[in-house]
Structure formats: C-alpha cells, structure tokens
Amino acid sequence: MAHIVSPLDQPSNYKDSQTRVDRQKQNEMLTKSTTLYIGNLSFYTTEEQIYELFTKCASPEDGGGIKRIIMGLDRNTRTPCGFCFVEYYTHSEALASMRYVSGTKLDERIIRCDLDLGYKEGRQFGRGKSGGQVRDEHRQDYDPGRGGWGAQAQRMEIERRREVEERYADAQDGPGAVAGGGGDWKEAEGATGDGKLKRGRSPEDEGDNARMGHRTRLDEDLDAERM
Amino acid sequence: MSYERRGGYRRRHRDDYDDRRREVHETPEQKLKGAILKLGEVDAIEELPRLERQIRDHVPINIPNVSEAFRIGVTEQPYKIPYYAALIRLLHDRSEDATDIKGLTLGRQILEDFWKGFQTYLDKLAWRETRLCIHFFAHLVVAKLVSAESMFALLQSFTAVLDEFGVSHGRAKRAALCAGEGLIIGGPSLKDSSPTNVIDIINAIQSFNDTILSSQWLVQPTIKIYSDVVSIENGDELLDSLLKTLRALNDEDFTETSNSFPQPYTSYPEIDPATSPPFDLPSVLVPPEIIELDGLAADSEEEAQVKKEEWPEYFLRLFDNDISPNPNMPAGYAVRSALLDILNIFEVNRKECARLLLEYPKWTPPGTFKPKPGAPNEAEPIVGKDWQLESTIIETILGAFLILPESSHKSIYYIGLITELCKLSPSTVGPAVGKSIRRLYGSLSEGLDVEVARRFAEWFAVHMSNFGFQWVWKEWVPDLALAVQHPRRAFMRRALEFEIRLSYHDRILKTLPEAMQAPDAFTIPEQAPGPDFEYDDPSRPHHDAAQSVLNLFRGRAKADDVISHLDTLKTNLETSEEGHINVDAIVRSIAVQSLLHIGSRSFSHLLNAIERYLPLLRNVASGGVSSAGGSGNAEAKAGILTAAAAFWKYNRQMVGIVFDKLMQYQIVDPTDVVGWTFLNGSTIGQLSELAAPLSLSAFEWDLMRGALDKANGRVMIARRKVTALRKEDDDTRARVKASTNDNSMEVDADKLDETPVVDNPALTTALKAFTSLTREQKAALSRTLEGFVASLAPSATDSNPNPHSRTVITEKAWQNRASWGKDEWNAWETWGWYRQFCRAYSPYLRNYSTTLWTVSFAKFEGSTDPAINLLKKTWNVATGQDA
C-alpha cells in the first residue's frame, strides 16, 4: 500500500561503523528489528518520559510492550548525551513508532526515530571525540540525523531528507497559532531555554533535520549535578 | 533555529549535491503509469484530454500496465475516482489509431482488465479496495459504460452477504457499505433502470441494521445508562448515516448525487449504445471469511480467536451542520467517507496524509468548502454547504479516533496526524482544534463515555506536549466548584497527570492559573511525582531493619543471602513484637520497598534490580516458602502489589510500570493484579480526597487493562509458537515420509504410516504453556467480571460497598446529577468501565461466556434487582446472546 507515498517506517541510510555484519545482513536484520534509535533528545529527558511516549506504540494485547530503554551516555561523564535506544518485544511496535512518533516532540524537542540493528554493550556511549555523539561535533560530513562517520553513505540520506523537507517547507509560514488549539512550533522553541525554567534546554531546538551547527557542551556540565 | 535559516541551509546543499543526484531511469511504461497516477496535480479536467492522448500515443500499448495504474489510482487515491471514470470514458471514443483490437475500444480493453483486478481484491476480501472499485463502476454506470443491470447484480451479491447465516457484524457492515455506496454514486442511472431494485437494496441494508440495535446501545459515545433507546444528539452511526443518505437520495430520484460527487464525464457527449454497448460486469460471489483452523482447541471454550471490529461505529459530531457537513445527507456522507478513506489509506505517512486532507476541497464540487482566506473566490457559496474545511477534518479524525470500543489504528496515529495538520496550517487548524477541545470538554457533563473521555485526555496531553503546553486553563476555573469526582474535574486531573508524565511537574504547574495550583483545588499534586520509601525516616518503625536489607542490596549481595537475612529479621520481629502484628506482611513490605528503592532512579534501574533479585522476589511471592514453585501465594502476591503501590503512591505511572514488569517476570499473575485493583486501586494516588468505596476510575481501569492485555498477549504468543512448531513438525514428517517412500518403493505403504510418531519435545512444552496461559487468561477475565459484579451490585455484607452503585442507574438520578457527590460519580464511572470491559474484551469473553456466566451470574437467577439486570443485559449484548 504505498504506491502513492513512501511510508515513514523505512530505516535511514545510517551504517553502524563498528558492526561486523555486512550491509545485506544488516538490511535483513532491520526488517525484523524491535529496536529503535532515538535521537535529538534533550539531555534532561528521563527514561520515564520516553517510556510514556513510546508505550503509546506498544501492543500488549499482541504480546508486545517496552522491553528496555538504554540511555545514550557521554563516554567521559556518563551523563545522557541526547540519544537512546528503545527496545520493544515486537517489530510492528518499532514500525509504529517510526510512523507515528518520529518527528514529533518529546520534552519540547523534535525527536527522531530510526530502526536499529539492536543494542550491543558499548553502544550506549557517544563515539564523538568529546565523549558525546559524533553528530554533535563540528563536522559537515555526517548523517544529519544520526551519528557516524561514513560520509559516503550520507549523501543519499541528506538528499532524501531534503526532498521530504522541501515538500513541507512552504507550508510552514503563516501567523502564530491561536491560543487554545494548535500553537506554533517556532514560538514554542523560542520560549524555552531562557533560563526561567527549572531545567535548561540545549541551545539547538530546530528539529529532526539538519543539525549542522555545533552544540555547546555546557549542558553536559549542568547534567552532572543531576545524576 | 528559525525556518528561514533552515531554508538557507537547504539551498546551500542543493548547490552541493544537485550535480551528483542519482539519475532515475524510468521505462516508458513506468512513465505512463506515473502520469496516470499523477492525474490532477494541477487541474484534472484540463489534463484529461492530454493524458488520453499520452495513453493512445504509447505504442505498443500495454493494457495490463495501464489498467494496473487505474487500479492503484482508484484504490489509493479514491478522491480521483470520478476523473479516472472520465478518462475511461474518453478512451471509449473510437479512434483511427490502431489501438482498437477486435473492435473493442481502448477504454473497453482497460475496463475488462481492470475487472480482473477487482476480482482479485474480492477474492482476498480486501474490503476497502473492493468498495472503491465499486465506486469506480458506479461512476461508469452513470457514464453509460457499464450496464445498470449488471451493476444491480453486483450490488445484490453484496446485500446477499447480509442474509448469510451467522454473518459477523464486521463482514456485514463492509458488505452493506459496498452495496450502499455503489447505489449512492450509481443511483441516477440505476433508479432509471429499476426503482424496485433500488428499494430492495435499501431495505436489505435496513433490515440488517434493525438487528443490531442492542449493539448500538453498548457503543454509543454518550452513556445513558437508564435508557434502552438508542438516540443521541451528538453522534451518528455509520450504517444509520448510509441509510438516511440513501433514503434522502431516493426521495429525490438521486438528483443530489451530482451535487455530492464530481461527474466530469457528464460533460462529454453521451456514448452511443449501438456502437459501444455497455460493459456487463460478470457476476460474482462474495467469498466466505477464511477461518484459521489451527486445531488448538482442546475443549471448545478455549479457542480464543480474536476478531475485531464487531461493533457499529458511532462518529461524534462536534459542530453544527453549517460548520461541518451532516453525514446523514448525501453531500455530507460523501465528504465524510472520502476523508475517512484518506485517513485510512495514508496511515503509513501521516505527513502526506495531512497534506492530502488539506488539499481535499479540490476534489469536491465547487462551493463545498469555504475558500481559503485570501484565495480568489471563484465559486459562489452554496446554501447548505460552504463548510469549514479544518473543522470538518478535525471532527472526522476525532470521530474515527473516539470510536468505541476501540479505534482501528492506534490512538497515537490520530494524535500525530492532528499535530501534522497544525504544523501545516497553524492559523486555520489551531482554532478548529481549540473548538473541538471545548466541545468535548463540555460534553463531559452530558454523559460522554468514560473511555471516550480517557482517550480525550490522552490526546489533549500529547497534543499540548507538541505545542508548548499552551492551553488557556483559566476558562475552566469556574468548574472547580463541581464535585471533586465530576467528569470535568477528573478530566483536568488526568490531562495534567499525563502532561507531567511527558514533561515535568514544575513546567506543567506553571501553565496553570493560581486557582488551579492550590492544593485544595485537587487538580495538580503539590509536589513532583517521586518515590516514597516508607522506612526512610529514622523515626519510622522498622527503619533499621529496612536499612540492613538496603545495605545488602547496595552491596549486591546474593539473593540467597538476602533471603536468609529476611528469615532472621522475621524471627527477630516475632520475638520482639508479641505476635499481634502480621510479621510476614512487614518483612514482605520491607523487602519489596527496599528493592524498589534501589531501582527507583530510572526504569532501567528498576529492571536491573528486579532481574538481579528474581529468586528473592519469587521467594517473597511464594509466601516465604523457599522454592515453592507454582504460582505462589495469593496473599503474598497481593502484599507485593500493595508494597509497590505504597512506594510509588506519588507516581502512578510507576505503579503501572512496576505492575507490568512484575507480571512480565511472572512474580505476580494478571489475575492477582485484577483482584488487587478492585480491592485497593482507589486508595492509590496523592489525592486522599479521592479515596472512595469500591469503585473504579480511569487509573484503576488502566491497571486492569494492563493485566488483561498481558494475559491475552501471552496466549497470543503461545498460540503462535505452537502453530509454528506444528508446522515445523509437519514439514519434517512430510520430508521423512517422502524420503522413506523414495527409498523403499516396494514396502507396503500402510505399514509406514503406522510408524509411531515421536512427539517433538519443544511442541509438548509449548502446548503445556499454551494450556496454562489459557487457564490464566480465563481466570483473569473471570476475576474482572466478578469484581465488577461485586462493585456494582454489592450485597449488604460486602466490605466498603458504594451506596450509590444502584441509584445512579435510574433516569431520575441522572437528571439530578447536578447534586451528585463523589460517590455517585464514582459509581457512574464504574458502570462506564464495566461497559468498556464487556465491549472491548468481547472477543475473549465470548469464548468463555458459559463458564463466566456460571461463576458470576448464576447465583442471581430470578433476581429482580435492577443493577443485576443491567449487568446481565450488558453482558448478554457483549457476548452476542441478546440478538
């Protein structure tokens, strides 16, 4: 059922550079995957917040549910660094998250989901030089949504996202939302992170697409007191 | 980062990558197919002759390729069906080209091939595709390309389904929609041909619909417990709407069809039946439903095949007929069913779905919707139409989302779709969403079903989480004067609790006006949700004992060591406390709370703690008898749940999670959770004001639902496993047999067949698991029913009965609800959850209906208690014994 539009539950072109299985095997694993990579989380988002949102894609009556959540941690500080893995019991629950949750907000940030090969010990740590995710470094040649160094493979993904993004771009203009219903994403972003809130926000709130700028490491330090 | 800046980034990359973009190689056939699918991107009417030319110019013509494009176009872009009909009409013109074979026009050849595709959909019982193809044929009847007689025959093969013996509601409903919608669209020509056939079809649908009144009673979105009459002001049932539409059309000889559906083909010269006789649709038979026979039924009650969508579908109306269309009138029915089709077809991509919904007006007759603000107003507004697009879309999505007992997709799909709509056009969709929220909120005091209210709160919280939690709570401040358990106040509490789960306490607290922040407003908890370790305070009893257990956990002591330490504690307590306290209960509580304390930092910490100390938990669950095995001790398991609920009493999300994981690791069974919830559920929660006699609110229902779903899910997994192993076994046997036969052609075949088959041990184990899980499922359902009966028709001797469970079910009491207090509303809500239990789990309940009836209702034989009668009636409707 997808001649007219492409489904949202397709995996991205991310390639785990440290996996030992070949591409074909990886694709095969993805068609059965029960694990999601979740990106662009606030450093302050808790596992319970993640649980609350992702449980909405669970199918307990079908033997499903959330099996576990693995927070992505900064390799050096052991504090959350903006990503996690959510593992379900069934593949269809992971697909549902791709279709319904990816690209919506959690804790006032637009999060991104991607099907994953499955969690392996060690993958909970950021692989960037600073200890966080690679995507947070000062680089241009990485997958815009997900970490990883494979610059070659990223081009197609960037292109795919650009096309999708372009389609929706023209409709993004328009006056702010009327209080009482919709509301406006742009304004909501601006309102946060101004220091009034108990918990600060990461400076970049632009969404699930290109994260080209760098991310200050300030938040991470703040994090330490919380853990 | 603003969208403008993002645009800048995009441009930069376009420069970088444009030259490297992969070339997409499309064959000419694919190009033609693409062109057919893209029909109407700018203006369908203008493009039609061009597309006709393109198809005719394609040499050599590949009919299957073209007709496949038509099939995809019709079934995946139903809003274009009238234009595909027009295209077929154009292709029916004779031409000098060599495209006519055996005297058949190109259009006719495509149509004949299209039919084969329709037949395939029908054989697979792909109902939506079948129905949309019927739409297409119906347009072709009006265009005189398909004969009215054969169309009648087609529609009649669907009304024949309604007369099948024991036809399921789902099957009959879909068949009725096929027949009815075909008649709506093809009516103008069909009635010309035979008015009596038209009446027959309408009557066939009507007489089916008359048989399901009691089912309608159970799934209407507004509860009127006291009344048998199915009539609600704010909603319409799907088949009711179909019938009202058909009658309205028939009264006017289907002249309204042309005002409800575009008919572009009518502007072309009429086809000459002499040179181009209309196509006679071959006759069809709607195949029976495929019943999966996995032979897993040891005794007949155990075969829990789960079938969904067995219920009438009520769509809530939120707006007046001048804002959004009335689905009981032809034009309104057309709009609503078209929007529903888009909603269902594009479920795979909610962003595209949102875009297509907002573009929908271009596929409707001019004047159907108000023009976009600022757009050139070409069409004159039509009296009785001129609807608001966004209100109509939101009303339709919410209607589909709030269907009882459950929507066809997950809640989060509808929620996400509304979010996308708001992002695409905030200034127009936002107000429609706001108005919808106010309407729904308003209807909470008019008997809005409790499950509808629960989903409403869920939507509200997730929606607000996507839009900065910007709701104007101030306008609901006056409602704080209502009873604390009034549905509106319950909604506010629940919505805020859900918001906090997605965000955090301080953030949400700040969105509220002061009046709601006050602790005595009972709207939001004073403090952030957190654990409450009973033994934390050194002045509390058993503080030292708890510390000693905690230290063992912290030191990662072995489970066995902890168990023996607990035994020592028990002995010490017994000697020191003069024996008048329940030492077992105290030690249990200390053990469980200490373990949860270790795991209280996060969900992962909880899982680690539970997994590391599974042997300990099993020991506690068995009542201290080491390695008792089996399913433990009921009192001990209830004690574990009590300790967990006490520990997390300020965080009800965690109560649900802990219960779920305790069931997952089989420390407690779903039946334990159900039983515990009925007895203790209403005492959890930070608002002691709300503690109530035996009753069920949405939170307790969620706990119970979690338990029932767990029980049902396990049976599902076990069933799948057995089926897979059986198949594996059969395959192995077949292979063995085949090879043996090959090797010993001469040996008597009969002898070989008698070789005793060694049972696969894995299969034996799986079957054993299946049997015990099925037993557990039955027990959980049975316990739930018993709990409801005890709550709603309590006998005088029950502990803590709700005095109002019998009084709230009368009409007089309902009319007097303004004076209801906490207990009345609690009783009313409990009745609501009983209804939801019966209708949502009816596929499972049906399988055990005899046993469950005997357990819960047999003792009331001959009772005249109205509460008992209502309990029985609801049960009978849900289990299909009321027809």
PDB file of N, CA, C and O in Angstrom, chain B residues 781-821:
ATOM      1  N   LEU B 781     -10.055 -12.903  33.266  1.00  0.00           N
ATOM      2  CA  LEU B 781     -11.327 -12.366  32.787  1.00  0.00           C
ATOM      3  C   LEU B 781     -12.424 -12.630  33.815  1.00  0.00           C
ATOM      4  O   LEU B 781     -13.260 -11.765  34.100  1.00  0.00           O
ATOM      5  N   SER B 782     -12.387 -13.821  34.367  1.00  0.00           N
ATOM      6  CA  SER B 782     -13.409 -14.197  35.333  1.00  0.00           C
ATOM      7  C   SER B 782     -13.325 -13.313  36.581  1.00  0.00           C
ATOM      8  O   SER B 782     -14.334 -12.824  37.093  1.00  0.00           O
ATOM      9  N   ARG B 783     -12.086 -13.090  37.030  1.00  0.00           N
ATOM     10  CA  ARG B 783     -11.878 -12.254  38.218  1.00  0.00           C
ATOM     11  C   ARG B 783     -12.373 -10.837  37.970  1.00  0.00           C
ATOM     12  O   ARG B 783     -12.917 -10.179  38.870  1.00  0.00           O
ATOM     13  N   THR B 784     -12.175 -10.342  36.754  1.00  0.00           N
ATOM     14  CA  THR B 784     -12.627  -8.993  36.407  1.00  0.00           C
ATOM     15  C   THR B 784     -14.155  -8.909  36.483  1.00  0.00           C
ATOM     16  O   THR B 784     -14.708  -7.977  37.068  1.00  0.00           O
ATOM     17  N   LEU B 785     -14.789  -9.886  35.876  1.00  0.00           N
ATOM     18  CA  LEU B 785     -16.250  -9.868  35.881  1.00  0.00           C
ATOM     19  C   LEU B 785     -16.780  -9.941  37.313  1.00  0.00           C
ATOM     20  O   LEU B 785     -17.670  -9.177  37.700  1.00  0.00           O
ATOM     21  N   GLU B 786     -16.199 -10.831  38.088  1.00  0.00           N
ATOM     22  CA  GLU B 786     -16.628 -10.936  39.494  1.00  0.00           C
ATOM     23  C   GLU B 786     -16.456  -9.598  40.208  1.00  0.00           C
ATOM     24  O   GLU B 786     -17.309  -9.183  40.987  1.00  0.00           O
ATOM     25  N   GLY B 787     -15.330  -8.957  39.964  1.00  0.00           N
ATOM     26  CA  GLY B 787     -15.047  -7.681  40.616  1.00  0.00           C
ATOM     27  C   GLY B 787     -16.097  -6.639  40.262  1.00  0.00           C
ATOM     28  O   GLY B 787     -16.578  -5.901  41.127  1.00  0.00           O
ATOM     29  N   PHE B 788     -16.456  -6.577  38.987  1.00  0.00           N
ATOM     30  CA  PHE B 788     -17.469  -5.601  38.579  1.00  0.00           C
ATOM     31  C   PHE B 788     -18.812  -5.921  39.225  1.00  0.00           C
ATOM     32  O   PHE B 788     -19.511  -5.022  39.697  1.00  0.00           O
ATOM     33  N   VAL B 789     -19.168  -7.189  39.225  1.00  0.00           N
ATOM     34  CA  VAL B 789     -20.456  -7.547  39.807  1.00  0.00           C
ATOM     35  C   VAL B 789     -20.481  -7.166  41.291  1.00  0.00           C
ATOM     36  O   VAL B 789     -21.456  -6.583  41.780  1.00  0.00           O
ATOM     37  N   ALA B 790     -19.371  -7.430  41.974  1.00  0.00           N
ATOM     38  CA  ALA B 790     -19.328  -7.100  43.396  1.00  0.00           C
ATOM     39  C   ALA B 790     -19.365  -5.587  43.630  1.00  0.00           C
ATOM     40  O   ALA B 790     -19.906  -5.109  44.621  1.00  0.00           O
ATOM     41  N   SER B 791     -18.768  -4.823  42.713  1.00  0.00           N
ATOM     42  CA  SER B 791     -18.752  -3.365  42.892  1.00  0.00           C
ATOM     43  C   SER B 791     -20.100  -2.747  42.580  1.00  0.00           C
ATOM     44  O   SER B 791     -20.516  -1.788  43.219  1.00  0.00           O
ATOM     45  N   LEU B 792     -20.753  -3.271  41.541  1.00  0.00           N
ATOM     46  CA  LEU B 792     -21.932  -2.584  41.026  1.00  0.00           C
ATOM     47  C   LEU B 792     -23.226  -3.103  41.625  1.00  0.00           C
ATOM     48  O   LEU B 792     -24.225  -2.402  41.655  1.00  0.00           O
ATOM     49  N   ALA B 793     -23.208  -4.341  42.074  1.00  0.00           N
ATOM     50  CA  ALA B 793     -24.396  -4.865  42.752  1.00  0.00           C
ATOM     51  C   ALA B 793     -23.955  -5.456  44.080  1.00  0.00           C
ATOM     52  O   ALA B 793     -24.075  -6.658  44.311  1.00  0.00           O
ATOM     53  N   PRO B 794     -23.405  -4.610  44.943  1.00  0.00           N
ATOM     54  CA  PRO B 794     -22.831  -5.137  46.178  1.00  0.00           C
ATOM     55  C   PRO B 794     -23.921  -5.708  47.082  1.00  0.00           C
ATOM     56  O   PRO B 794     -25.044  -5.195  47.113  1.00  0.00           O
ATOM     57  N   SER B 795     -23.589  -6.765  47.762  1.00  0.00           N
ATOM     58  CA  SER B 795     -24.544  -7.256  48.758  1.00  0.00           C
ATOM     59  C   SER B 795     -24.239  -6.557  50.078  1.00  0.00           C
ATOM     60  O   SER B 795     -23.151  -6.008  50.257  1.00  0.00           O
ATOM     61  N   ALA B 796     -25.181  -6.581  50.951  1.00  0.00           N
ATOM     62  CA  ALA B 796     -25.085  -5.802  52.185  1.00  0.00           C
ATOM     63  C   ALA B 796     -23.865  -6.191  53.010  1.00  0.00           C
ATOM     64  O   ALA B 796     -23.327  -5.392  53.763  1.00  0.00           O
ATOM     65  N   THR B 797     -23.414  -7.429  52.800  1.00  0.00           N
ATOM     66  CA  THR B 797     -22.314  -7.900  53.639  1.00  0.00           C
ATOM     67  C   THR B 797     -20.942  -7.538  53.080  1.00  0.00           C
ATOM     68  O   THR B 797     -19.932  -7.711  53.751  1.00  0.00           O
ATOM     69  N   ASP B 798     -20.892  -7.047  51.830  1.00  0.00           N
ATOM     70  CA  ASP B 798     -19.584  -6.716  51.248  1.00  0.00           C
ATOM     71  C   ASP B 798     -18.920  -5.611  52.047  1.00  0.00           C
ATOM     72  O   ASP B 798     -19.579  -4.735  52.608  1.00  0.00           O
ATOM     73  N   SER B 799     -17.589  -5.652  52.048  1.00  0.00           N
ATOM     74  CA  SER B 799     -16.892  -4.597  52.769  1.00  0.00           C
ATOM     75  C   SER B 799     -16.842  -3.345  51.899  1.00  0.00           C
ATOM     76  O   SER B 799     -16.591  -3.420  50.696  1.00  0.00           O
ATOM     77  N   ASN B 800     -17.102  -2.250  52.506  1.00  0.00           N
ATOM     78  CA  ASN B 800     -16.973  -0.957  51.845  1.00  0.00           C
ATOM     79  C   ASN B 800     -17.719  -0.849  50.510  1.00  0.00           C
ATOM     80  O   ASN B 800     -17.146  -0.472  49.505  1.00  0.00           O
ATOM     81  N   PRO B 801     -18.991  -1.175  50.464  1.00  0.00           N
ATOM     82  CA  PRO B 801     -19.707  -1.057  49.185  1.00  0.00           C
ATOM     83  C   PRO B 801     -20.015   0.400  48.874  1.00  0.00           C
ATOM     84  O   PRO B 801     -20.142   1.224  49.789  1.00  0.00           O
ATOM     85  N   ASN B 802     -20.132   0.697  47.599  1.00  0.00           N
ATOM     86  CA  ASN B 802     -20.541   2.050  47.226  1.00  0.00           C
ATOM     87  C   ASN B 802     -22.064   2.119  47.328  1.00  0.00           C
ATOM     88  O   ASN B 802     -22.770   1.409  46.618  1.00  0.00           O
ATOM     89  N   PRO B 803     -22.562   2.990  48.175  1.00  0.00           N
ATOM     90  CA  PRO B 803     -24.016   3.016  48.402  1.00  0.00           C
ATOM     91  C   PRO B 803     -24.782   3.478  47.165  1.00  0.00           C
ATOM     92  O   PRO B 803     -26.000   3.327  47.100  1.00  0.00           O
ATOM     93  N   HIS B 804     -24.081   4.028  46.188  1.00  0.00           N
ATOM     94  CA  HIS B 804     -24.796   4.638  45.067  1.00  0.00           C
ATOM     95  C   HIS B 804     -24.772   3.811  43.796  1.00  0.00           C
ATOM     96  O   HIS B 804     -25.274   4.237  42.771  1.00  0.00           O
ATOM     97  N   SER B 805     -24.133   2.631  43.845  1.00  0.00           N
ATOM     98  CA  SER B 805     -23.999   1.894  42.598  1.00  0.00           C
ATOM     99  C   SER B 805     -25.364   1.520  42.023  1.00  0.00           C
ATOM    100  O   SER B 805     -25.516   1.374  40.830  1.00  0.00           O
ATOM    101  N   ARG B 806     -26.379   1.395  42.878  1.00  0.00           N
ATOM    102  CA  ARG B 806     -27.710   1.064  42.357  1.00  0.00           C
ATOM    103  C   ARG B 806     -28.521   2.314  42.004  1.00  0.00           C
ATOM    104  O   ARG B 806     -29.370   2.279  41.132  1.00  0.00           O
ATOM    105  N   THR B 807     -28.229   3.419  42.693  1.00  0.00           N
ATOM    106  CA  THR B 807     -29.088   4.590  42.485  1.00  0.00           C
ATOM    107  C   THR B 807     -28.748   5.349  41.201  1.00  0.00           C
ATOM    108  O   THR B 807     -29.630   5.938  40.592  1.00  0.00           O
ATOM    109  N   VAL B 808     -27.484   5.319  40.788  1.00  0.00           N
ATOM    110  CA  VAL B 808     -27.119   6.181  39.654  1.00  0.00           C
ATOM    111  C   VAL B 808     -27.648   5.674  38.321  1.00  0.00           C
ATOM    112  O   VAL B 808     -27.522   6.353  37.310  1.00  0.00           O
ATOM    113  N   ILE B 809     -28.225   4.475  38.305  1.00  0.00           N
ATOM    114  CA  ILE B 809     -28.639   3.952  37.006  1.00  0.00           C
ATOM    115  C   ILE B 809     -30.071   4.321  36.642  1.00  0.00           C
ATOM    116  O   ILE B 809     -30.574   3.905  35.611  1.00  0.00           O
ATOM    117  N   THR B 810     -30.732   5.108  37.458  1.00  0.00           N
ATOM    118  CA  THR B 810     -32.094   5.496  37.090  1.00  0.00           C
ATOM    119  C   THR B 810     -32.088   6.840  36.363  1.00  0.00           C
ATOM    120  O   THR B 810     -31.168   7.646  36.537  1.00  0.00           O
ATOM    121  N   GLU B 811     -33.115   7.047  35.564  1.00  0.00           N
ATOM    122  CA  GLU B 811     -33.183   8.292  34.800  1.00  0.00           C
ATOM    123  C   GLU B 811     -33.325   9.494  35.744  1.00  0.00           C
ATOM    124  O   GLU B 811     -32.705  10.533  35.537  1.00  0.00           O
ATOM    125  N   LYS B 812     -34.103   9.280  36.793  1.00  0.00           N
ATOM    126  CA  LYS B 812     -34.345  10.376  37.727  1.00  0.00           C
ATOM    127  C   LYS B 812     -33.019  10.840  38.354  1.00  0.00           C
ATOM    128  O   LYS B 812     -32.734  12.035  38.441  1.00  0.00           O
ATOM    129  N   ALA B 813     -32.218   9.867  38.727  1.00  0.00           N
ATOM    130  CA  ALA B 813     -30.938  10.203  39.343  1.00  0.00           C
ATOM    131  C   ALA B 813     -30.065  10.956  38.352  1.00  0.00           C
ATOM    132  O   ALA B 813     -29.407  11.949  38.690  1.00  0.00           O
ATOM    133  N   TRP B 814     -30.062  10.502  37.107  1.00  0.00           N
ATOM    134  CA  TRP B 814     -29.216  11.144  36.092  1.00  0.00           C
ATOM    135  C   TRP B 814     -29.630  12.594  35.875  1.00  0.00           C
ATOM    136  O   TRP B 814     -28.785  13.487  35.787  1.00  0.00           O
ATOM    137  N   GLN B 815     -30.944  12.827  35.814  1.00  0.00           N
ATOM    138  CA  GLN B 815     -31.408  14.203  35.605  1.00  0.00           C
ATOM    139  C   GLN B 815     -31.024  15.091  36.798  1.00  0.00           C
ATOM    140  O   GLN B 815     -30.888  16.296  36.652  1.00  0.00           O
ATOM    141  N   ASN B 816     -30.819  14.442  37.907  1.00  0.00           N
ATOM    142  CA  ASN B 816     -30.494  15.176  39.124  1.00  0.00           C
ATOM    143  C   ASN B 816     -28.988  15.219  39.394  1.00  0.00           C
ATOM    144  O   ASN B 816     -28.539  15.461  40.509  1.00  0.00           O
ATOM    145  N   ARG B 817     -28.190  14.947  38.358  1.00  0.00           N
ATOM    146  CA  ARG B 817     -26.746  14.746  38.589  1.00  0.00           C
ATOM    147  C   ARG B 817     -26.033  15.996  39.074  1.00  0.00           C
ATOM    148  O   ARG B 817     -24.907  15.921  39.568  1.00  0.00           O
ATOM    149  N   ALA B 818     -26.668  17.158  38.921  1.00  0.00           N
ATOM    150  CA  ALA B 818     -26.029  18.380  39.401  1.00  0.00           C
ATOM    151  C   ALA B 818     -25.742  18.295  40.899  1.00  0.00           C
ATOM    152  O   ALA B 818     -24.820  18.931  41.398  1.00  0.00           O
ATOM    153  N   SER B 819     -26.524  17.475  41.579  1.00  0.00           N
ATOM    154  CA  SER B 819     -26.313  17.385  43.029  1.00  0.00           C
ATOM    155  C   SER B 819     -25.461  16.171  43.404  1.00  0.00           C
ATOM    156  O   SER B 819     -25.304  15.874  44.579  1.00  0.00           O
ATOM    157  N   TRP B 820     -24.927  15.480  42.416  1.00  0.00           N
ATOM    158  CA  TRP B 820     -24.140  14.289  42.718  1.00  0.00           C
ATOM    159  C   TRP B 820     -22.840  14.654  43.421  1.00  0.00           C
ATOM    160  O   TRP B 820     -22.185  15.651  43.090  1.00  0.00           O
ATOM    161  N   GLY B 821     -22.470  13.804  44.352  1.00  0.00           N
ATOM    162  CA  GLY B 821     -21.177  13.961  45.009  1.00  0.00           C
ATOM    163  C   GLY B 821     -20.189  12.947  44.491  1.00  0.00           C
ATOM    164  O   GLY B 821     -20.426  12.283  43.475  1.00  0.00           O
TER     165      GLY B 821
END
